XYZ file of N, CA and C in Angstrom:
864
model
N 0.858 -1.201 0.000
C 0.000 0.000 0.000
C 0.892 1.249 0.000
N 0.593 2.240 -0.894
C 1.466 3.401 -0.974
C 1.174 4.380 0.163
N 2.148 5.288 0.384
C 2.029 6.225 1.501
C 0.845 7.164 1.360
N 0.512 7.520 0.096
C -0.620 8.437 -0.118
C -1.905 7.832 0.412
N -2.120 6.521 0.087
C -3.334 5.865 0.551
C -3.351 5.734 2.066
N -2.186 5.417 2.658
C -2.102 5.308 4.113
C -2.454 6.632 4.765
N -1.885 7.725 4.208
C -2.168 9.044 4.776
C -3.641 9.387 4.678
N -4.276 9.038 3.554
C -5.698 9.315 3.405
C -6.495 8.606 4.500
N -6.204 7.341 4.680
C -6.965 6.576 5.654
C -6.714 7.064 7.074
N -5.492 7.553 7.336
C -5.198 8.093 8.660
C -6.045 9.334 8.926
N -6.175 10.194 7.905
C -6.984 11.400 8.081
C -8.447 11.046 8.303
N -8.911 10.012 7.576
C -10.295 9.591 7.733
C -10.542 9.088 9.149
N -9.602 8.275 9.662
C -9.755 7.742 11.012
C -9.849 8.857 12.037
N -9.045 9.904 11.869
C -9.087 11.035 12.798
C -10.426 11.758 12.725
N -10.944 11.900 11.497
C -12.227 12.591 11.331
C -13.349 11.820 11.994
N -13.335 10.505 11.835
C -14.375 9.694 12.448
C -14.281 9.745 13.958
N -13.040 9.681 14.480
C -12.839 9.727 15.920
C -13.352 11.032 16.510
N -13.263 12.076 15.762
C -13.720 13.379 16.244
C -15.233 13.537 16.122
N -15.876 12.538 15.603
C -17.340 12.578 15.501
C -17.824 13.270 14.257
N -16.924 13.479 13.288
C -17.325 14.137 12.047
C -18.243 13.234 11.253
N -19.308 13.784 10.759
C -20.236 13.015 9.948
C -19.885 13.236 8.484
N -19.546 12.136 7.809
C -19.211 12.236 6.399
C -20.492 12.045 5.599
N -20.871 13.009 4.838
C -22.114 12.937 4.084
C -21.844 12.675 2.626
N -22.874 12.252 1.944
C -22.727 11.887 0.534
C -22.837 13.119 -0.339
N -21.913 14.055 -0.163
C -21.967 15.309 -0.901
C -21.852 15.042 -2.389
N -20.881 14.170 -2.735
C -20.685 13.910 -4.152
C -21.921 13.275 -4.758
N -22.548 12.364 -4.021
C -23.706 11.670 -4.550
C -24.879 12.608 -4.793
N -24.875 13.761 -4.132
C -25.979 14.686 -4.289
C -25.719 15.747 -5.342
N -24.525 15.730 -5.936
C -24.229 16.697 -6.992
C -25.164 16.453 -8.165
N -25.770 17.455 -8.720
C -26.616 17.248 -9.898
C -25.843 16.545 -10.978
N -26.532 15.745 -11.770
C -25.849 14.897 -12.740
C -24.980 15.681 -13.697
N -25.347 16.883 -14.044
C -24.581 17.643 -15.013
C -23.443 18.436 -14.424
N -23.295 18.404 -13.104
C -22.270 19.227 -12.473
C -20.900 18.655 -12.692
N -19.881 19.518 -12.728
C -18.505 19.075 -12.917
C -17.913 18.651 -11.597
N -17.075 17.614 -11.652
C -16.362 17.178 -10.455
C -15.087 17.989 -10.316
N -14.317 17.722 -9.254
C -13.075 18.453 -9.034
C -12.122 18.236 -10.192
N -11.551 19.273 -10.786
C -10.657 19.090 -11.927
C -9.473 18.226 -11.578
N -9.079 17.375 -12.577
C -7.915 16.508 -12.389
C -7.468 15.998 -13.733
N -6.146 15.919 -13.943
C -5.631 15.357 -15.180
C -5.929 13.874 -15.231
N -5.722 13.158 -14.117
C -6.126 11.776 -13.940
C -7.246 11.821 -12.918
N -8.342 11.082 -13.154
C -9.501 11.248 -12.299
C -9.248 10.811 -10.876
N -8.092 10.178 -10.578
C -7.752 9.817 -9.203
C -6.799 10.830 -8.564
N -6.329 11.795 -9.340
C -5.251 12.653 -8.862
C -5.643 13.528 -7.688
N -6.909 13.863 -7.577
C -7.321 14.748 -6.494
C -7.989 14.002 -5.355
N -7.759 12.720 -5.281
C -8.389 11.932 -4.216
C -7.952 12.391 -2.839
N -6.796 13.065 -2.759
C -6.338 13.566 -1.460
C -7.290 14.605 -0.904
N -8.027 15.305 -1.781
C -8.930 16.348 -1.325
C -10.354 15.847 -1.120
N -10.627 14.609 -1.529
C -11.937 14.008 -1.335
C -11.740 12.654 -0.696
N -12.314 12.430 0.469
C -12.100 11.170 1.160
C -12.518 9.978 0.325
N -11.709 8.922 0.393
C -12.014 7.711 -0.344
C -12.696 6.689 0.557
N -12.889 6.989 1.815
C -13.465 6.029 2.755
C -14.896 5.694 2.366
N -15.266 4.425 2.516
C -16.556 3.976 2.025
C -17.723 4.702 2.662
N -17.547 5.218 3.873
C -18.685 5.830 4.556
C -19.099 7.169 3.970
N -18.382 7.653 2.948
C -18.782 8.910 2.328
C -20.187 8.814 1.742
N -20.611 7.604 1.318
C -21.929 7.478 0.716
C -22.883 6.627 1.540
N -22.402 6.048 2.624
C -23.263 5.224 3.456
C -24.404 6.074 4.011
N -25.615 5.580 3.875
C -26.773 6.266 4.423
C -27.461 7.216 3.477
N -26.834 7.557 2.352
C -27.412 8.547 1.455
C -28.784 8.129 0.925
N -28.973 6.830 0.689
C -30.224 6.340 0.123
C -30.833 5.230 0.967
N -30.380 5.109 2.208
C -30.813 3.981 3.038
C -32.282 4.046 3.429
N -32.829 5.229 3.591
C -34.225 5.359 3.997
C -35.191 5.290 2.826
N -34.629 5.258 1.625
C -35.482 5.250 0.431
C -35.096 4.081 -0.473
N -34.090 4.271 -1.269
C -33.723 3.287 -2.295
C -33.375 1.923 -1.697
N -32.555 1.915 -0.657
C -32.077 0.650 -0.082
C -32.872 0.197 1.140
N -34.026 0.772 1.367
C -34.779 0.503 2.586
C -34.987 -0.990 2.837
N -35.288 -1.755 1.795
C -35.593 -3.174 1.961
C -34.352 -4.047 2.104
N -33.171 -3.462 1.927
C -31.939 -4.244 2.032
C -31.216 -4.046 3.356
N -31.487 -2.959 4.025
C -30.766 -2.616 5.251
C -30.958 -3.708 6.314
N -29.839 -4.122 6.911
C -29.857 -5.105 7.978
C -29.743 -6.539 7.516
N -29.737 -6.773 6.206
C -29.651 -8.133 5.684
C -28.205 -8.495 5.331
N -27.935 -9.779 5.257
C -26.625 -10.276 4.849
C -26.813 -11.502 3.965
N -25.716 -11.958 3.390
C -25.739 -13.194 2.628
C -26.714 -13.190 1.473
N -27.329 -14.353 1.225
C -28.241 -14.500 0.097
C -29.447 -13.580 0.220
N -29.906 -13.343 1.442
C -31.052 -12.451 1.628
C -30.728 -11.039 1.155
N -29.515 -10.574 1.433
C -29.088 -9.253 0.972
C -28.965 -9.240 -0.544
N -28.354 -10.271 -1.086
C -28.193 -10.334 -2.544
C -29.546 -10.328 -3.246
N -30.480 -11.122 -2.745
C -31.810 -11.183 -3.350
C -32.521 -9.830 -3.259
N -32.388 -9.177 -2.123
C -33.037 -7.880 -1.940
C -32.449 -6.845 -2.889
N -31.118 -6.826 -2.993
C -30.474 -5.873 -3.902
C -30.837 -6.161 -5.348
N -30.949 -7.429 -5.694
C -31.365 -7.767 -7.061
C -32.732 -7.176 -7.372
N -33.672 -7.340 -6.447
C -35.014 -6.785 -6.674
C -34.962 -5.271 -6.810
N -34.167 -4.636 -5.984
C -34.085 -3.173 -6.018
C -33.502 -2.676 -7.333
N -32.332 -3.194 -7.707
C -31.643 -2.624 -8.875
C -32.242 -3.079 -10.202
N -32.996 -4.185 -10.195
C -33.645 -4.610 -11.434
C -34.981 -3.892 -11.637
N -35.756 -3.717 -10.583
C -37.063 -3.059 -10.735
C -36.942 -1.562 -10.940
N -35.851 -0.965 -10.467
C -35.670 0.480 -10.657
C -34.933 0.817 -11.945
N -34.475 -0.192 -12.663
C -33.795 0.071 -13.936
C -34.839 0.308 -15.021
N -35.434 1.462 -14.964
C -36.506 1.811 -15.894
C -35.985 2.413 -17.190
N -34.724 2.758 -17.222
C -34.107 3.250 -18.450
C -33.137 2.216 -18.979
N -33.356 1.779 -20.213
C -32.473 0.791 -20.824
C -32.030 1.302 -22.184
N -30.736 1.215 -22.439
C -30.142 1.804 -23.633
C -29.958 0.787 -24.746
N -29.952 1.289 -25.977
C -29.472 0.490 -27.094
C -27.952 0.597 -27.122
N -27.311 -0.277 -27.872
C -25.852 -0.245 -27.904
C -25.346 1.042 -28.544
N -26.059 1.581 -29.502
C -25.625 2.844 -30.121
C -25.779 4.008 -29.159
N -26.770 3.959 -28.278
C -26.953 5.032 -27.299
C -25.872 5.035 -26.223
N -25.170 3.932 -26.077
C -24.113 3.840 -25.072
C -23.003 4.857 -25.328
N -22.705 5.145 -26.596
C -21.652 6.109 -26.915
C -21.890 7.438 -26.193
N -23.062 8.011 -26.365
C -23.341 9.320 -25.769
C -23.442 9.235 -24.249
N -23.963 8.137 -23.742
C -24.047 7.975 -22.290
C -22.662 7.965 -21.664
N -21.716 7.262 -22.276
C -20.358 7.199 -21.729
C -19.650 8.552 -21.795
N -19.984 9.356 -22.779
C -19.408 10.702 -22.855
C -19.814 11.536 -21.641
N -20.948 11.209 -21.069
C -21.454 11.906 -19.892
C -20.934 11.260 -18.606
N -21.104 9.959 -18.474
C -20.730 9.273 -17.225
C -19.244 9.309 -16.945
N -18.423 9.286 -17.992
C -16.970 9.204 -17.817
C -16.255 10.481 -18.222
N -16.961 11.588 -18.183
C -16.379 12.877 -18.532
C -15.190 13.214 -17.640
N -14.152 13.745 -18.245
C -12.977 14.195 -17.506
C -13.360 15.407 -16.661
N -13.176 15.319 -15.345
C -13.528 16.468 -14.490
C -12.780 17.739 -14.841
N -11.621 17.596 -15.462
C -10.808 18.766 -15.797
C -11.065 19.298 -17.195
N -11.774 18.531 -18.030
C -11.987 18.935 -19.415
C -13.278 18.300 -19.907
N -14.319 19.094 -19.996
C -15.641 18.565 -20.338
C -15.738 18.070 -21.776
N -14.707 18.314 -22.573
C -14.697 17.814 -23.951
C -14.114 16.406 -24.041
N -13.599 15.908 -22.923
C -12.903 14.626 -22.918
C -13.563 13.607 -22.002
N -13.198 12.353 -22.214
C -13.527 11.280 -21.280
C -12.215 10.706 -20.741
N -12.311 10.020 -19.592
C -11.164 9.323 -19.021
C -11.256 7.854 -19.404
N -10.194 7.326 -19.992
C -10.182 5.930 -20.409
C -9.837 5.033 -19.223
N -10.541 3.922 -19.115
C -10.476 3.088 -17.915
C -9.086 2.564 -17.609
N -8.470 1.863 -18.524
C -7.225 1.178 -18.206
C -5.998 2.074 -18.312
N -6.002 2.996 -19.261
C -4.840 3.867 -19.417
C -4.906 5.082 -18.501
N -6.104 5.522 -18.126
C -6.262 6.753 -17.369
C -6.100 7.985 -18.227
N -5.980 7.795 -19.550
C -5.752 8.903 -20.465
C -7.025 9.715 -20.665
N -6.865 11.034 -20.722
C -7.961 11.925 -21.054
C -7.980 12.097 -22.565
N -9.125 11.798 -23.175
C -9.192 11.796 -24.633
C -10.492 12.419 -25.106
N -10.432 13.045 -26.279
C -11.612 13.695 -26.844
C -12.797 12.751 -26.899
N -13.950 13.258 -26.514
C -15.166 12.466 -26.593
C -15.451 12.007 -28.018
N -14.993 12.777 -28.982
C -15.264 12.453 -30.378
C -14.278 11.460 -30.970
N -13.201 11.151 -30.254
C -12.156 10.261 -30.780
C -12.477 8.813 -30.443
N -13.649 8.367 -30.887
C -14.028 6.979 -30.623
C -14.307 6.269 -31.939
N -14.089 4.986 -31.936
C -14.283 4.208 -33.149
C -13.462 2.939 -33.104
N -12.866 2.589 -34.236
C -12.147 1.325 -34.319
C -10.671 1.443 -34.561
N -10.129 2.660 -34.675
C -8.698 2.821 -34.889
C -7.928 2.527 -33.599
N -6.654 2.139 -33.712
C -5.894 1.689 -32.531
C -5.873 2.658 -31.364
N -5.835 3.960 -31.637
C -5.774 4.944 -30.547
C -7.112 5.599 -30.253
N -8.177 5.110 -30.881
C -9.514 5.566 -30.536
C -9.927 4.944 -29.198
N -11.073 5.384 -28.678
C -11.649 4.669 -27.546
C -12.912 3.959 -27.994
N -13.180 2.840 -27.342
C -14.404 2.101 -27.645
C -15.099 1.683 -26.363
N -16.127 0.871 -26.464
C -16.987 0.527 -25.331
C -16.538 -0.805 -24.739
N -15.832 -0.731 -23.635
C -15.324 -1.923 -22.967
C -16.387 -2.552 -22.075
N -16.675 -3.826 -22.304
C -17.527 -4.596 -21.405
C -16.634 -5.156 -20.301
N -16.708 -4.566 -19.125
C -15.857 -5.028 -18.032
C -16.202 -6.472 -17.674
N -17.504 -6.788 -17.581
C -17.893 -8.199 -17.572
C -17.931 -8.595 -19.046
N -16.922 -9.314 -19.495
C -16.794 -9.638 -20.915
C -18.078 -10.287 -21.433
N -18.582 -9.778 -22.548
C -19.883 -10.225 -23.042
C -19.889 -11.682 -23.475
N -18.715 -12.254 -23.732
C -18.660 -13.670 -24.077
C -18.882 -14.564 -22.855
N -18.694 -14.021 -21.649
C -18.909 -14.789 -20.420
C -20.408 -14.792 -20.099
N -21.109 -15.684 -20.763
C -22.559 -15.715 -20.661
C -23.212 -15.448 -22.005
N -22.385 -15.074 -22.994
C -22.828 -14.917 -24.374
C -24.053 -14.018 -24.496
N -23.972 -12.817 -23.853
C -25.129 -11.920 -23.919
C -25.009 -10.849 -24.987
N -23.876 -10.776 -25.652
C -23.748 -9.888 -26.801
C -23.968 -8.423 -26.473
N -24.547 -7.705 -27.435
C -24.771 -6.260 -27.265
C -26.248 -5.885 -27.374
N -27.115 -6.865 -27.241
C -28.540 -6.560 -27.208
C -28.848 -5.807 -25.918
N -29.921 -5.025 -25.929
C -30.296 -4.273 -24.738
C -30.484 -5.233 -23.560
N -29.799 -4.925 -22.485
C -29.723 -5.818 -21.327
C -28.322 -5.741 -20.756
N -27.727 -6.857 -20.356
C -26.370 -6.796 -19.814
C -25.357 -6.241 -20.811
N -25.600 -6.433 -22.099
C -24.679 -5.937 -23.117
C -24.672 -4.440 -23.276
N -25.684 -3.758 -22.714
C -25.747 -2.300 -22.814
C -25.865 -1.639 -21.441
N -25.651 -2.395 -20.389
C -25.755 -1.864 -19.026
C -24.518 -1.028 -18.719
N -24.703 0.290 -18.630
C -23.536 1.171 -18.515
C -22.907 1.166 -17.128
N -23.484 0.436 -16.197
C -22.782 0.271 -14.925
C -21.495 -0.531 -15.111
N -21.373 -1.304 -16.209
C -20.116 -2.037 -16.434
C -19.484 -1.729 -17.793
N -19.997 -0.738 -18.493
C -19.395 -0.306 -19.749
C -18.576 0.951 -19.514
N -17.351 0.943 -20.016
C -16.453 2.081 -19.792
C -15.665 2.392 -21.070
N -15.285 3.654 -21.281
C -14.416 3.972 -22.410
C -13.035 3.355 -22.196
N -12.493 2.763 -23.243
C -11.162 2.155 -23.148
C -10.447 2.306 -24.479
N -9.137 2.473 -24.404
C -8.317 2.514 -25.614
C -8.544 1.230 -26.410
N -8.715 1.339 -27.713
C -9.060 0.197 -28.554
C -8.050 -0.936 -28.428
N -6.759 -0.612 -28.551
C -5.757 -1.674 -28.522
C -5.582 -2.265 -27.131
N -5.753 -1.443 -26.092
C -5.667 -1.966 -24.725
C -6.882 -2.833 -24.431
N -8.031 -2.421 -24.912
C -9.241 -3.226 -24.792
C -9.030 -4.587 -25.448
N -8.369 -4.580 -26.597
C -8.075 -5.823 -27.291
C -7.121 -6.696 -26.482
N -6.155 -6.063 -25.812
C -5.219 -6.817 -24.971
C -5.943 -7.474 -23.804
N -6.940 -6.797 -23.253
C -7.744 -7.400 -22.199
C -8.630 -8.507 -22.774
N -9.234 -8.253 -23.938
C -10.085 -9.254 -24.561
C -11.212 -9.673 -23.644
N -11.389 -10.986 -23.506
C -12.426 -11.497 -22.605
C -11.811 -12.233 -21.423
N -10.589 -11.847 -21.052
C -9.879 -12.515 -19.968
C -10.519 -12.223 -18.610
N -10.391 -13.190 -17.726
C -10.794 -12.992 -16.341
C -9.820 -12.019 -15.677
N -10.142 -11.624 -14.449
C -9.289 -10.701 -13.702
C -8.501 -11.453 -12.633
N -7.209 -11.150 -12.572
C -6.322 -11.789 -11.595
C -5.054 -10.953 -11.513
N -4.190 -11.305 -10.602
C -2.929 -10.589 -10.429
C -1.861 -11.166 -11.349
N -0.980 -10.278 -11.814
C 0.224 -10.731 -12.484
C 0.179 -10.696 -13.989
N 1.281 -11.132 -14.584
C 1.444 -11.118 -16.025
C 2.509 -10.135 -16.445
N 2.545 -9.838 -17.716
C 3.500 -8.898 -18.297
C 2.830 -7.533 -18.430
N 3.560 -6.479 -18.112
C 2.985 -5.138 -18.185
C 2.563 -4.810 -19.613
N 1.397 -4.203 -19.743
C 0.875 -3.795 -21.047
C 1.614 -2.528 -21.471
N 2.336 -2.597 -22.581
C 3.198 -1.497 -22.991
C 2.487 -0.179 -23.161
N 1.292 -0.211 -23.699
C 0.538 1.020 -23.948
C -0.205 1.508 -22.711
N -0.245 0.666 -21.685
C -0.994 1.020 -20.475
C -0.199 0.597 -19.242
N 0.865 1.338 -18.916
C 1.683 0.987 -17.751
C 0.833 0.843 -16.492
N 1.173 -0.165 -15.690
C 0.416 -0.429 -14.472
C -0.642 -1.496 -14.645
N -0.921 -1.857 -15.901
C -1.821 -2.965 -16.214
C -0.978 -4.161 -16.648
N -1.416 -5.350 -16.274
C -0.653 -6.559 -16.562
C -1.564 -7.626 -17.156
N -0.995 -8.454 -18.029
C -1.800 -9.502 -18.629
C -0.960 -10.729 -18.941
N -1.621 -11.876 -18.935
C -0.997 -13.119 -19.391
C -2.015 -13.861 -20.240
N -1.844 -15.157 -20.404
C -2.698 -15.898 -21.316
C -4.147 -15.999 -20.914
N -4.444 -15.886 -19.614
C -5.823 -16.087 -19.189
C -6.342 -15.049 -18.198
N -5.571 -13.986 -17.957
C -6.069 -12.995 -16.994
C -5.537 -11.604 -17.296
N -6.184 -10.628 -16.664
C -5.819 -9.226 -16.836
C -5.870 -8.556 -15.477
N -4.866 -7.743 -15.171
C -4.823 -6.974 -13.930
C -4.843 -5.485 -14.269
N -5.904 -4.761 -13.908
C -5.952 -3.324 -14.202
C -5.050 -2.538 -13.258
N -4.804 -1.301 -13.622
C -3.969 -0.431 -12.793
C -4.613 -0.227 -11.421
N -3.775 0.117 -10.442
C -4.241 0.224 -9.057
C -5.407 1.184 -8.895
N -5.402 2.286 -9.650
C -6.402 3.343 -9.465
C -7.815 2.926 -9.835
N -7.964 1.833 -10.588
C -9.320 1.404 -10.973
C -9.605 -0.050 -10.590
N -8.761 -0.633 -9.778
C -9.001 -2.018 -9.371
C -10.358 -2.168 -8.665
N -10.659 -1.244 -7.755
C -11.934 -1.306 -7.054
C -13.109 -1.076 -7.984
N -12.952 -0.148 -8.931
C -14.008 0.107 -9.918
C -14.367 -1.185 -10.646
N -13.322 -1.883 -11.111
C -13.531 -3.129 -11.844
C -14.259 -4.146 -10.975
N -13.804 -4.312 -9.744
C -14.432 -5.280 -8.834
C -15.908 -4.960 -8.617
N -16.215 -3.709 -8.346
C -17.596 -3.341 -8.046
C -18.498 -3.436 -9.277
N -17.949 -3.234 -10.471
C -18.740 -3.420 -11.679
C -19.072 -4.895 -11.890
N -18.080 -5.753 -11.674
C -18.305 -7.190 -11.827
C -19.367 -7.673 -10.839
N -19.273 -7.241 -9.594
C -20.202 -7.714 -8.568
C -21.603 -7.136 -8.759
N -21.693 -5.912 -9.268
C -22.996 -5.370 -9.660
C -23.665 -6.298 -10.675
N -22.914 -6.711 -11.698
C -23.484 -7.558 -12.748
C -23.979 -8.881 -12.182
N -23.239 -9.424 -11.210
C -23.634 -10.691 -10.611
C -24.936 -10.581 -9.842
N -25.194 -9.426 -9.249
C -26.444 -9.219 -8.514
C -27.575 -8.851 -9.467
N -27.280 -8.033 -10.436
C -28.342 -7.554 -11.345
C -28.891 -8.681 -12.225
N -28.029 -9.542 -12.765
C -28.467 -10.541 -13.741
C -28.383 -11.940 -13.130
N -29.556 -12.466 -12.774
C -29.613 -13.742 -12.064
C -30.307 -14.841 -12.869
N -30.473 -14.618 -14.171
C -31.079 -15.632 -15.025
C -32.574 -15.509 -15.161
N -33.187 -14.557 -14.472
C -34.640 -14.453 -14.473
C -35.232 -13.552 -15.523
N -34.398 -12.933 -16.366
C -34.927 -11.990 -17.355
C -34.505 -12.362 -18.776
N -34.270 -13.646 -18.993
C -33.931 -14.107 -20.338
C -32.448 -14.146 -20.627
N -31.630 -13.625 -19.716
C -30.186 -13.667 -19.877
C -29.590 -14.668 -18.893
N -28.331 -14.997 -19.095
C -27.666 -15.973 -18.241
C -27.562 -15.477 -16.804
N -27.460 -16.406 -15.877
C -27.237 -16.100 -14.466
C -25.744 -15.848 -14.286
N -25.373 -14.587 -14.154
C -23.965 -14.215 -14.061
C -23.486 -14.352 -12.617
N -22.394 -15.092 -12.425
C -21.852 -15.286 -11.088
C -20.325 -15.277 -11.142
N -19.678 -14.552 -10.222
C -18.221 -14.625 -10.150
C -17.803 -15.959 -9.549
N -16.621 -16.424 -9.887
C -16.044 -17.586 -9.223
C -14.570 -17.309 -8.957
N -13.888 -18.285 -8.416
C -12.501 -18.031 -8.012
C -11.506 -18.717 -8.927
N -11.785 -18.654 -10.218
C -10.867 -19.245 -11.181
C -10.774 -18.367 -12.410
N -9.799 -18.667 -13.254
C -9.650 -17.984 -14.534
C -9.860 -19.007 -15.644
N -9.910 -18.535 -16.875
C -10.154 -19.440 -17.988
C -11.592 -19.904 -18.049
N -12.529 -19.005 -17.730
C -13.942 -19.387 -17.695
C -14.585 -19.508 -19.067
N -13.910 -19.022 -20.096
C -14.438 -19.159 -21.443
C -15.800 -18.520 -21.602
N -16.739 -19.258 -22.214
C -18.069 -18.705 -22.470
C -19.051 -18.971 -21.334
N -18.592 -19.597 -20.266
C -19.465 -19.817 -19.123
C -19.858 -18.470 -18.495
N -21.020 -18.385 -17.872
C -21.465 -17.103 -17.300
C -20.794 -16.807 -15.960
N -19.486 -16.953 -15.933
C -18.704 -16.738 -14.721
C -17.504 -15.857 -15.053
N -16.975 -15.197 -14.024
C -15.750 -14.435 -14.201
C -15.012 -14.415 -12.872
N -13.716 -14.436 -12.916
C -12.914 -14.493 -11.697
C -11.787 -13.481 -11.749
N -10.943 -13.545 -10.673
C -11.126 -14.363 -9.494
C -11.844 -13.579 -8.416
N -12.831 -14.204 -7.795
C -13.611 -13.519 -6.778
C -12.754 -13.072 -5.604
N -11.843 -13.921 -5.148
C -11.009 -13.559 -3.997
C -10.161 -12.334 -4.295
N -9.692 -12.211 -5.515
C -8.879 -11.063 -5.925
C -9.753 -9.822 -6.063
N -10.921 -9.972 -6.642
C -11.840 -8.843 -6.788
C -12.223 -8.276 -5.430
N -12.439 -9.132 -4.451
C -12.755 -8.663 -3.101
C -11.588 -7.867 -2.516
N -10.381 -8.331 -2.749
C -9.193 -7.591 -2.288
C -9.124 -6.225 -2.961
N -9.379 -6.196 -4.255
C -9.299 -4.938 -5.004
C -10.347 -3.942 -4.538
N -11.534 -4.424 -4.200
C -12.577 -3.514 -3.733
C -12.165 -2.830 -2.436
N -11.473 -3.568 -1.570
C -10.984 -2.969 -0.321
C -9.788 -2.060 -0.571
N -8.922 -2.478 -1.460
C -7.695 -1.725 -1.751
C -7.999 -0.371 -2.378
N -9.026 -0.311 -3.194
C -9.364 0.905 -3.948
C -10.825 1.269 -3.711
N -11.151 1.908 -2.577
C -12.542 2.279 -2.277
C -13.091 3.290 -3.281
N -14.395 3.468 -3.316
C -15.001 4.422 -4.255
C -14.485 5.846 -4.031
N -14.220 6.544 -5.110
C -13.803 7.941 -5.022
C -14.846 8.820 -5.705
N -14.563 10.086 -5.806
C -15.549 11.043 -6.317
C -15.938 10.775 -7.769
N -14.999 10.312 -8.570
C -15.309 10.029 -9.980
C -16.311 8.880 -10.077
N -16.043 7.821 -9.349
C -16.924 6.658 -9.384
C -18.292 6.980 -8.798
N -18.317 7.769 -7.735
C -19.582 8.150 -7.111
C -20.407 9.039 -8.030
N -19.750 9.996 -8.672
C -20.473 10.848 -9.621
C -21.040 10.003 -10.762
N -20.246 9.075 -11.248
C -20.680 8.199 -12.332
C -21.951 7.441 -11.934
N -21.960 6.898 -10.742
C -23.118 6.172 -10.231
C -24.349 7.079 -10.186
N -24.141 8.313 -9.755
C -25.251 9.257 -9.640
C -25.791 9.669 -11.008
N -24.910 9.884 -11.969
C -25.346 10.267 -13.319
C -26.180 9.145 -13.948
N -25.727 7.900 -13.776
C -26.490 6.768 -14.305
C -27.868 6.708 -13.648
N -27.901 6.947 -12.354
C -29.156 6.927 -11.598
C -30.092 8.057 -12.039
N -29.564 9.257 -12.158
C -30.379 10.428 -12.471
C -30.855 10.469 -13.920
N -29.990 10.100 -14.858
C -30.245 10.424 -16.256
C -30.446 9.239 -17.191
N -29.980 8.076 -16.822
C -29.981 6.981 -17.787
C -30.764 5.752 -17.320
N -30.223 4.954 -16.468
C -30.867 3.699 -16.101
C -31.769 3.807 -14.868
N -31.504 4.801 -14.025
C -32.296 5.050 -12.815
C -32.145 3.957 -11.762
N -31.077 3.164 -11.888
C -30.712 2.243 -10.817
C -29.285 2.543 -10.387
N -28.857 1.933 -9.294
C -27.561 2.253 -8.714
C -26.696 0.998 -8.594
N -25.395 1.207 -8.527
C -24.487 0.116 -8.161
C -24.374 0.135 -6.637
N -24.959 -0.843 -5.949
C -24.981 -0.799 -4.486
C -23.611 -0.902 -3.840
N -22.637 -1.443 -4.565
C -21.308 -1.626 -3.973
C -20.467 -0.360 -4.016
N -20.944 0.635 -4.755
C -20.343 1.965 -4.674
C -20.897 2.696 -3.459
N -22.198 2.548 -3.223
C -22.824 3.192 -2.074
C -22.477 2.489 -0.760
N -22.356 1.183 -0.806
C -22.068 0.370 0.391
C -21.004 -0.673 0.059
N -19.741 -0.297 0.004
C -18.690 -1.270 -0.322
C -18.621 -2.443 0.646
N -19.085 -2.236 1.877
C -19.042 -3.320 2.871
C -19.993 -4.456 2.510
N -20.921 -4.216 1.616
C -21.841 -5.276 1.200
C -21.147 -6.348 0.369
N -19.960 -6.071 -0.169
C -19.207 -7.104 -0.878
C -18.945 -8.286 0.055
N -18.375 -8.005 1.210
C -18.095 -9.063 2.172
C -19.371 -9.606 2.805
N -20.393 -8.785 2.900
C -21.647 -9.245 3.493
C -22.332 -10.306 2.630
N -22.051 -10.277 1.326
C -22.648 -11.255 0.401
C -21.678 -12.388 0.093
N -20.433 -12.041 -0.204
C -19.470 -13.048 -0.614
C -18.408 -13.301 0.472
């Protein structure tokens, strides 16, 4: 763990000890509002607490009312009902382009988006199929469950992110795990024959997107029952791993202002449902 993260957590501990109430300020920002400017969307995390309690309680009396106090399968089932019944907005695959321009906007430059694996700020218009363009990365690889790009899991923007075309290709449909050879175009990311490790700054993002998908899609709406497991090489099975590593990553990289704003924009303007593991990261361990 780097010193910056240690220092952040030390400051948070002092604030809690003093009885400071951390409120979900970021979660209440209007969807169109700009976040704190940053060249890399994690660069200003020192000025915004990364501790999970920043969003705890923001929607507990309303959105999450039926889930509070539950654990295990009961919690998972309750969250599934909540996030599936409130997903009243569903996008086509072509509509995903414009949605990502909004959800992943660079806080420092409203004309750009932040690419997931590289962290590069790039023009919203520079998307397509060329090597340095950005495209729509399915963090839960669409081949894992063979759901394609039809409206449903294939267009659910809670797990779709802008990514450099060639880096996206390097990730392919690999499971997530530690290790491998560093990706030349995306330092800090590693890959081998059957797995991909994202850079430290988005490890938690990746974990929480995967776990959202596992709760949202349980086989009851015509799509496969998506479930994480603790292995790699899952192929076309509706599984993705490694769960033990994803749980570590969620703790290592708690939600920050960029991820929280993204969750709020999706809730306010597009799908009208939330990723519960951004609002309550402790629910990862409560379920798995």
